[in-house]
XYZ file of C-alpha atoms in Angstrom:
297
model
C 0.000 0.000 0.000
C 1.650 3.523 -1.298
C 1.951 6.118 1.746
C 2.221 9.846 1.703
C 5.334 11.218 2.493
C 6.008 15.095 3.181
C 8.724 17.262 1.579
C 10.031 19.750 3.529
C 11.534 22.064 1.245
C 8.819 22.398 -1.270
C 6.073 21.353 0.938
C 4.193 19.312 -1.426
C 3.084 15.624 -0.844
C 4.729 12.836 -3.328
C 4.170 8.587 -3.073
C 7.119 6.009 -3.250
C 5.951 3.083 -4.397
C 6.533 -0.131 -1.856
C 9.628 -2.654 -3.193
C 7.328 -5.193 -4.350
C 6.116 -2.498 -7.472
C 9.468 -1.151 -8.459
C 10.583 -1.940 -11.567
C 13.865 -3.509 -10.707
C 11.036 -6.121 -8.476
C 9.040 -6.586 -11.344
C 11.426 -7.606 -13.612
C 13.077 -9.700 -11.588
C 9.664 -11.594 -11.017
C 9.149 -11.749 -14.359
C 12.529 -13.440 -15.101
C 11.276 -16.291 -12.485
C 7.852 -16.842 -14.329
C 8.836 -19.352 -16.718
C 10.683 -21.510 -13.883
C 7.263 -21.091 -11.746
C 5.316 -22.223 -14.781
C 8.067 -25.291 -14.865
C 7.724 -26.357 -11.790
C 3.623 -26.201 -12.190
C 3.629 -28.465 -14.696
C 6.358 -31.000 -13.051
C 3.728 -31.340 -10.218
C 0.702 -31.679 -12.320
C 2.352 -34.453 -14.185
C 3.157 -36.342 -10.742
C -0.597 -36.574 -9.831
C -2.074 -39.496 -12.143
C -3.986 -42.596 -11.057
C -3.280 -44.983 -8.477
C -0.606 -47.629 -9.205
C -2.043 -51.234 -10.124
C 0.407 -54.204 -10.297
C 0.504 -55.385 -13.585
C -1.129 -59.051 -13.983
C 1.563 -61.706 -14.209
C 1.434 -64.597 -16.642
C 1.020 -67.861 -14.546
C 0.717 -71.475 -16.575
C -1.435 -74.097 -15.150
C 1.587 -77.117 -15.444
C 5.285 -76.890 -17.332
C 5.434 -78.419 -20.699
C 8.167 -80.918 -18.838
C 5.371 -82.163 -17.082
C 3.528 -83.857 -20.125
C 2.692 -87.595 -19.206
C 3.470 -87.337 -15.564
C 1.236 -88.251 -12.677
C 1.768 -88.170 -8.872
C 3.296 -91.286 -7.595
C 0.666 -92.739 -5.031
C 1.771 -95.516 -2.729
C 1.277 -99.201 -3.470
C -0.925 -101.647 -0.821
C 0.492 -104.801 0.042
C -1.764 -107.875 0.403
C -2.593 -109.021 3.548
C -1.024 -112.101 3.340
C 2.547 -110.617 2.125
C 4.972 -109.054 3.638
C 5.904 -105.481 2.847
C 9.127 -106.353 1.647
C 7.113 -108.109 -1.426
C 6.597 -104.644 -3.048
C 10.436 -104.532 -4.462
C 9.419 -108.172 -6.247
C 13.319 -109.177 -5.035
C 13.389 -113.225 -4.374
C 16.917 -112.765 -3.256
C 15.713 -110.063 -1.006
C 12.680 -112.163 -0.036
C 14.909 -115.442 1.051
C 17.564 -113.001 2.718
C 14.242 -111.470 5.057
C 12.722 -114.402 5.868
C 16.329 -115.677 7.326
C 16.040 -112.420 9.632
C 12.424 -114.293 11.021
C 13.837 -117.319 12.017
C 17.524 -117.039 12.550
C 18.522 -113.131 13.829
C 20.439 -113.777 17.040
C 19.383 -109.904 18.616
C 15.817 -111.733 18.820
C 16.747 -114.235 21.780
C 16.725 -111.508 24.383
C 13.351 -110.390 23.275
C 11.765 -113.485 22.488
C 12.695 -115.169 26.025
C 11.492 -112.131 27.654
C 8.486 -112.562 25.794
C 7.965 -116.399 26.794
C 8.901 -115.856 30.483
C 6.136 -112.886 30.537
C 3.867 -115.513 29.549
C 4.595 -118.078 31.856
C 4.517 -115.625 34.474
C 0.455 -114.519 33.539
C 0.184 -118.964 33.941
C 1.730 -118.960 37.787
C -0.662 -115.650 38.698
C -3.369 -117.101 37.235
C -3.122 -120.118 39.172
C -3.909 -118.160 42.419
C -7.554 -117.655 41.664
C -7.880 -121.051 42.390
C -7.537 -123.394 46.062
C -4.732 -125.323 45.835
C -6.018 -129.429 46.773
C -3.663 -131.825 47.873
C -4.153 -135.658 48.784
C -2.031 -137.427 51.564
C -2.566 -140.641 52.367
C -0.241 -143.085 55.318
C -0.445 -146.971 56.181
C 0.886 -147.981 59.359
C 1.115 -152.094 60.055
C 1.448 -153.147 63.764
C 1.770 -156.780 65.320
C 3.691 -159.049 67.712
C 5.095 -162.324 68.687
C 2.598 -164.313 71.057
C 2.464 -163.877 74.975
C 0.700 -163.116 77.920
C 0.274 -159.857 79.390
C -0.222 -158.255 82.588
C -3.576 -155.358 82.413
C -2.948 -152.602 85.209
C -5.661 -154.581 87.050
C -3.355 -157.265 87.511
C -5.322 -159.815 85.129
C -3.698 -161.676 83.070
C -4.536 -161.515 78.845
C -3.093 -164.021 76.002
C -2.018 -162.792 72.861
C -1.939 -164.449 69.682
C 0.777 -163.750 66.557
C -0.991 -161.026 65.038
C -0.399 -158.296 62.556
C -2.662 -155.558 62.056
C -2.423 -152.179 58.795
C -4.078 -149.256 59.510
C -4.545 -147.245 56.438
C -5.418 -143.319 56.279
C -6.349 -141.075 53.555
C -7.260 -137.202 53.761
C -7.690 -134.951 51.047
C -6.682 -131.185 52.142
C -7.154 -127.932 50.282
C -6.078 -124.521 50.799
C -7.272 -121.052 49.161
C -5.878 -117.489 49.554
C -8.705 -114.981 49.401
C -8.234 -112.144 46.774
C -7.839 -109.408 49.215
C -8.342 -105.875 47.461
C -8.045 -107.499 44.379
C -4.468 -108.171 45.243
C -3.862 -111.390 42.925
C -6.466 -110.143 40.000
C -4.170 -106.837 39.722
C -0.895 -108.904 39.611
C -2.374 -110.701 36.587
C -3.487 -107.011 34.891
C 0.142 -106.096 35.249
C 1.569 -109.833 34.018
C -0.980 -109.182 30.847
C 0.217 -105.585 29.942
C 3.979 -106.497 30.464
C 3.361 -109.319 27.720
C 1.811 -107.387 25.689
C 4.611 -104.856 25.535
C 7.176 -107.991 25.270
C 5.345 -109.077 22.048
C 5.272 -105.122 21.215
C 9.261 -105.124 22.038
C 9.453 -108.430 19.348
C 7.505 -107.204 16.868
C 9.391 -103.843 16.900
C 12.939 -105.561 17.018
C 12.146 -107.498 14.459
C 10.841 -104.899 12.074
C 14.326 -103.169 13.023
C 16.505 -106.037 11.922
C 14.243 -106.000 8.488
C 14.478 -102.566 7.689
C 18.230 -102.983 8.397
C 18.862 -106.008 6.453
C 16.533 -104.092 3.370
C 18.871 -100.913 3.488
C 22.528 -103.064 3.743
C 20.580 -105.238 0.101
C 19.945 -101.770 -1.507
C 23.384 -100.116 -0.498
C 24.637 -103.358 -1.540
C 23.487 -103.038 -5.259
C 24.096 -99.526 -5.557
C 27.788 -100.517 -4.895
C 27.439 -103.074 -7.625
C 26.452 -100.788 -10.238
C 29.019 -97.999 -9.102
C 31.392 -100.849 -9.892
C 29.935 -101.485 -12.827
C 30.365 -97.794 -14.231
C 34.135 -97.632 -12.935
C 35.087 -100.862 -15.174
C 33.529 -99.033 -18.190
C 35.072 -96.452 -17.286
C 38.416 -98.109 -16.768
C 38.531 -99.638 -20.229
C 37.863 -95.963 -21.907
C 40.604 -94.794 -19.919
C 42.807 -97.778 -21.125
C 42.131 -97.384 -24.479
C 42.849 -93.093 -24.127
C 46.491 -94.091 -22.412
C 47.233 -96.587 -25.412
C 46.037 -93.863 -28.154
C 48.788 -91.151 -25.615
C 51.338 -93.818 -26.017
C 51.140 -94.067 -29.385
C 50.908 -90.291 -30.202
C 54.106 -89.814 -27.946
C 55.521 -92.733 -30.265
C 54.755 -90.709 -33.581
C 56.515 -87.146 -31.628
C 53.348 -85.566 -31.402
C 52.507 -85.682 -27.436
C 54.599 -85.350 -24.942
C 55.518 -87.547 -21.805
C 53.870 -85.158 -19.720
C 50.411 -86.338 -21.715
C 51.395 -90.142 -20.653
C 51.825 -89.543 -16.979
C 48.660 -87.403 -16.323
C 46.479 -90.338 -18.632
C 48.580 -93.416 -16.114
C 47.425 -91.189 -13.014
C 43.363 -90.847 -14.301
C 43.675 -94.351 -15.095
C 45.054 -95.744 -11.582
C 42.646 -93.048 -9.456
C 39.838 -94.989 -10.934
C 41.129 -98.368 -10.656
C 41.840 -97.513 -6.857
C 37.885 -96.177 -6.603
C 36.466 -99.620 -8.062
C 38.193 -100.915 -5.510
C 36.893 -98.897 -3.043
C 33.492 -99.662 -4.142
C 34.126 -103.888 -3.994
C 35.288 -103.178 -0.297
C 32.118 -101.221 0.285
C 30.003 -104.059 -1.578
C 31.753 -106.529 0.854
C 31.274 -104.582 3.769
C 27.179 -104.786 3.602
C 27.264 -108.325 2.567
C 29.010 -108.883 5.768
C 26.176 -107.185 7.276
C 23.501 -108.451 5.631
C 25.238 -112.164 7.060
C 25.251 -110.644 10.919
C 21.581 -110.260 10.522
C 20.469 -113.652 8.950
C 22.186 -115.024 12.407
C 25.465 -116.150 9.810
C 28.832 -115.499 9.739
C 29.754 -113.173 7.084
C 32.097 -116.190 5.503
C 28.828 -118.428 5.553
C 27.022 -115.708 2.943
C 27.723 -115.215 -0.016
C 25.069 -113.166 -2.255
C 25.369 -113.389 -6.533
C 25.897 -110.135 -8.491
């Protein structure tokens, strides 16, 4: 807003304009109009619609998958065991050995049989225990006379005389507080965890036996690739020899083909020692010494 100022001299009344309206102001404002105008625009462009992910492309299955179904596990009959899926008879015999013949089953077993007996003695105690006695006693003398108290005298003639007694006796202890019919509760359940303690051992020893077959083969096969292997190998070293024969590899060619050549040998061997190693298992748990078993390729 412009004010009126007062002159002193010539006594008149004159305005001055506030900053904001001089012209050096104004044309300075001007100059930042354009970069106002800029920025203006800059922030209208900003402002748009909200952001919405963009929809990604998702496929049902992979083209790899073509022909492929979930695996879904196989029942086993009743009446087989359920080492019959693998359709192994070598596996079969070598399971059925682990039944009858595993020596880590005694312990188990005779626990098992001695829990039984021991339901047979408790049970007994329900009942009176009857017992028969019978005696003969056989009396006589030469003959005489003999003097009564009375001072008479009596004849006696040889004479001998049995006297024969049977008595039948019995004998019952009460079951106080249920005493004798808890006893036999506790002889039932331990039997039943004895044949639970079997059953589980045994299913041990089979799973065992089943995973020392398997490892078994793998190590057969693994020998199997390192004798293929061996003969390439073979052959390449022959093929070096001969090259270093025509001057066209060097010695250096020979040595590093000899070393390949004997680090595989040296791993097929290490594979038969692992192959003989679970067939020495496999022995322990058919109840045989591991010279007594020997299982075909």
């Amino acid at each position: 807003m412009m004010q009126p100022q007062f002159d002193g001299q010539t006594r008149d009344l004159k305005f001055t304009p506030p900053p904001s309206l001089r012209p050096r102001s104004l044309l300075r404002r001007l100059r930042l109009l354009p970069l106002w105008v800029g920025l203006g625009a800059l922030v209208g462009c900003a402002v748009g619609p909200n952001y919405h992910r963009p929809p990604a492309v998702v496929t049902p299955a992979y083209k790899e998958n073509q022909g492929w179904v979930p695996a879904t596990p196989r029942e086993i009959p009743a009446n087989q065991p359920w080492w019959s899926i693998y359709d192994d008879p070598v596996l079969d015999g070598l399971e059925r050995q682990v039944v009858v013949s595993n020596q880590t089953l005694k312990e188990s077993l005779a626990a098992y049989y001695s829990a039984q007996q021991q339901i047979a003695i408790d049970r007994g105690t329900f009942f009176p225990d009857i017992t028969l006695s019978g005696s003969a006693t056989k009396t006589g003398g030469p003959a005489g006379v003999s003097t009564t108290s009375s001072g008479a005298a009596v004849a006696h003639s040889k004479s001998t005389e049995t006297i024969y007694s049977v008595g039948p006796q019995a004998t019952w202890t009460l079951d106080v507080w249920g005493r004798i019919r808890r006893t036999v509760e506790s002889d039932v359940a331990k039997a039943q965890a004895s044949a639970a303690d079997v059953s589980a051992a045994l299913l041990s020893a089979q799973i065992s036996l089943a995973e020392d077959y398997f490892q078994m083969r793998a190590a057969e096969q693994q020998v199997r690739i390192y004798n293929t292997y061996i003969a390439d190998l073979e052959n390449a070293l022959e093929i070096v020899e001969n090259q270093v024969a025509a001057g066209t590899d060097t010695l250096a060619d020979v040595y590093a083909a000899q070393t390949q050549l004997e680090t595989t040998q040296v791993s097929a061997i290490n594979e038969q020692l692992t192959r003989a190693t679970y067939e020495h298992a496999i022995a322990v748990l058919t109840g045989k010494a591991p010279q007594q078993l020997s299982i075909p390729q």
